[in-house]
Short mmCIF file of C-alpha atoms in Angstrom, two decimals:
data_model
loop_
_atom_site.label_atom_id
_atom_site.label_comp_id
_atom_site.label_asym_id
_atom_site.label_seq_id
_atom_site.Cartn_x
_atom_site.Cartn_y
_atom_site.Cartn_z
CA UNK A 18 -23.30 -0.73 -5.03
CA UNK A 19 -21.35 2.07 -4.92
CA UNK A 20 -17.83 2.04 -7.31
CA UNK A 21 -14.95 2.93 -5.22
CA UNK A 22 -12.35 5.59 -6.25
CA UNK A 23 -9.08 3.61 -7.17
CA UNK A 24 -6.83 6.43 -5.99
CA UNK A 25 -9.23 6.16 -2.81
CA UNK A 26 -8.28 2.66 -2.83
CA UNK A 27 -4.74 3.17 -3.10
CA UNK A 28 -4.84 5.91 -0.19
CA UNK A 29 -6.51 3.68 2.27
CA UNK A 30 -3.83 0.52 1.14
CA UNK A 31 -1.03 2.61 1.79
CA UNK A 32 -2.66 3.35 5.90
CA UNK A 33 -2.06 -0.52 6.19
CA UNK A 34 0.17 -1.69 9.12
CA UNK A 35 1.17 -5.19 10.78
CA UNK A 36 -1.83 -4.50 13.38
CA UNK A 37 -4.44 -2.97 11.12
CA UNK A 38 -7.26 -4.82 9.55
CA UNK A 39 -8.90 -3.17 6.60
CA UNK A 40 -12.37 -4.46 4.78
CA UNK A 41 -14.29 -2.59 2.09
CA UNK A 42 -18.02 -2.66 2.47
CA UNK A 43 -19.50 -3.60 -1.08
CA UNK A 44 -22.94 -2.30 -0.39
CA UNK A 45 -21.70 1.19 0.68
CA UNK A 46 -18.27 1.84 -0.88
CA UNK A 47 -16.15 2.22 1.93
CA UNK A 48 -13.78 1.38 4.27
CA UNK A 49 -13.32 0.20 8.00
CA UNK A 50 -11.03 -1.00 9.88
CA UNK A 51 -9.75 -2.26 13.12
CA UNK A 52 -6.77 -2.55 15.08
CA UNK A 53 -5.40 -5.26 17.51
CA UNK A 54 -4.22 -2.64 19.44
CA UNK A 55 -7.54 -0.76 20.03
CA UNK A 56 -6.85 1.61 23.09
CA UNK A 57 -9.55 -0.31 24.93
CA UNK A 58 -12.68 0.96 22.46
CA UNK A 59 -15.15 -2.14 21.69
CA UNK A 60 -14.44 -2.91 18.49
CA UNK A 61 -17.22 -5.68 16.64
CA UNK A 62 -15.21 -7.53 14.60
CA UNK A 63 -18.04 -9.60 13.88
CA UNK A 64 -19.27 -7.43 11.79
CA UNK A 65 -16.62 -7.75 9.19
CA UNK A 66 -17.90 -11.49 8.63
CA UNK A 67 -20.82 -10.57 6.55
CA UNK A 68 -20.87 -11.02 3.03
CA UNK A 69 -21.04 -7.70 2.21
CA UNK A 70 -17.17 -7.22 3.12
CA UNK A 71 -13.75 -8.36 2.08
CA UNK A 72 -10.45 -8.19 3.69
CA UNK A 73 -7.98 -5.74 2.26
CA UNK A 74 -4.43 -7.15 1.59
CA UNK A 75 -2.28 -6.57 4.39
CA UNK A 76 0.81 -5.12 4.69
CA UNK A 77 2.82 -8.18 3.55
CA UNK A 78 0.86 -8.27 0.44
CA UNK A 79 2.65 -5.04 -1.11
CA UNK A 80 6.25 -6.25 -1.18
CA UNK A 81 7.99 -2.20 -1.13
CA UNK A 82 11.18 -3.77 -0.96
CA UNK A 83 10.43 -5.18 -4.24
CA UNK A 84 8.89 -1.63 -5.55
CA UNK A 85 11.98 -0.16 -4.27
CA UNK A 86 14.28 -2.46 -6.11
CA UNK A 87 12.59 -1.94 -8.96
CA UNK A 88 12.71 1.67 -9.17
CA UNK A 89 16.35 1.75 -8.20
CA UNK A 90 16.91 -0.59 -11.07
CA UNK A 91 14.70 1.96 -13.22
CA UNK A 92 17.15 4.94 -12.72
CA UNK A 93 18.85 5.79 -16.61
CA UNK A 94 21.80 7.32 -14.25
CA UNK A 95 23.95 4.36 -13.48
CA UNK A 96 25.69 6.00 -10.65
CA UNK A 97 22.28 6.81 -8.79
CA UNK A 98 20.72 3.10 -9.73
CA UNK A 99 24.04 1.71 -8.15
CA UNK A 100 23.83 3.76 -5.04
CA UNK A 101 20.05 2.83 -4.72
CA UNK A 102 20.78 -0.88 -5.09
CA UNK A 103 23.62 -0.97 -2.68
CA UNK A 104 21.29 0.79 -0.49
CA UNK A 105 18.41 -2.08 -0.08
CA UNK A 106 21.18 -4.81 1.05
CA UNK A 107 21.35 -6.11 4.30
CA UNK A 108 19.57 -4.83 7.40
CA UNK A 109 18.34 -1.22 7.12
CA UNK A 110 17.90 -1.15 3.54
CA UNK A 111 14.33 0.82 4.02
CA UNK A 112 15.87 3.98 6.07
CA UNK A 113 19.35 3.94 4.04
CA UNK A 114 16.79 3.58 0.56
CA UNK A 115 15.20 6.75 1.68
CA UNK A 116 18.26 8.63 3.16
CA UNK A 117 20.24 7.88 -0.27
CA UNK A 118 17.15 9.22 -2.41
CA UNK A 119 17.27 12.22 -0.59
CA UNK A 120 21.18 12.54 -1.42
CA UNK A 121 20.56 11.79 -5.16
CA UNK A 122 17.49 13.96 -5.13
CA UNK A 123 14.90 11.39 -6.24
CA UNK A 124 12.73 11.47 -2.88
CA UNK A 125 9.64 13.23 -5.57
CA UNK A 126 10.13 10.85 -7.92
CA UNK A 127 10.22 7.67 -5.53
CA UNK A 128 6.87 9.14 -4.48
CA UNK A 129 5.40 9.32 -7.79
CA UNK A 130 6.66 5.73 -8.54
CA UNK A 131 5.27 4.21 -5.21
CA UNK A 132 2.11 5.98 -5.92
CA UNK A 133 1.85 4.20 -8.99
CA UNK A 134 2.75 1.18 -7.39
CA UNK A 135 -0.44 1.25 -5.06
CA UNK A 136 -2.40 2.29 -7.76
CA UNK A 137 -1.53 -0.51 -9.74
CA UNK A 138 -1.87 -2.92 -6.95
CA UNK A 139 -5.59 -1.80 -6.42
CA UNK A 140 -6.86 -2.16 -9.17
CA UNK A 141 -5.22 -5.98 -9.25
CA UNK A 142 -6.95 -6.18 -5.68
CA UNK A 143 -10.31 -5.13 -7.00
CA UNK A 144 -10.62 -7.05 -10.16
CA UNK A 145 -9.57 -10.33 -7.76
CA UNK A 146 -12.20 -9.10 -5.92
CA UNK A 147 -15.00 -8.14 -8.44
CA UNK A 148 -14.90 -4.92 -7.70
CA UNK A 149 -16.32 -2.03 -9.94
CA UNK A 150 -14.02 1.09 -9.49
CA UNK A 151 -13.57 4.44 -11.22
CA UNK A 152 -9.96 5.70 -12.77
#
């Protein structure tokens, strides 16, 4: 069994999507996937019923809004936290979260911290899953 890279982990997580379906082969070390919305290719999903895989998280499994909140509430400048917070209420928080990091110019460091973020919830997803993986 081959151990996975956990930033390779992260990077495949972070691909998910409300029609994707992600497994990780434990035999080979990687990952497939399939999509509901296949552009008419034959897809055999039947494959992803032996043992040998497991079903990645989907996208409802990563809450961002709560990463999001999280790192707005992280912010030492109380003016920028505040703006980030009052961002993320009500409909549209996602695109007014990423238009107001722009205007406070924390876009890099929202990446960094939602990189993290995936990281982190990777490894938690492989050691549910007894999964071996490399840092």
């Amino acid at each position: 069994m081959r151990k996975p890279n956990l930033k390779k982990v992260a990077d495949e997580f972070e691909i998910i999507d409300s029609q994707t379906h992600l497994f990780y082969n434990r035999e080979t070390g990687e990952f497939d996937f399939f999509c509901e919305f296949s552009d008419g290719e034959e897809v055999d999903y039947e494959k992803f019923e032996d043992d040998v895989w497991v079903a990645a998280p989907n996208e409802r499994d990563f809450d961002e809004y709560r990463i999001m909140a999280n790192f707005a509430e992280s912010i030492s400048n109380p003016h920028k936290s505040e703006l980030l917070c009052v961002a993320l209420e009500g409909r549209g928080a996602f695109r007014r979260f990423k238009d107001t990091l722009h205007r406070v110019d924390l876009t890099e460091d929202w990446y960094k911290w939602k990189n993290e973020a995936f990281v982190e919830f990777a490894r938690e997803w492989c050691v549910d899953n007894e999964i071996e993986y490399l840092d």
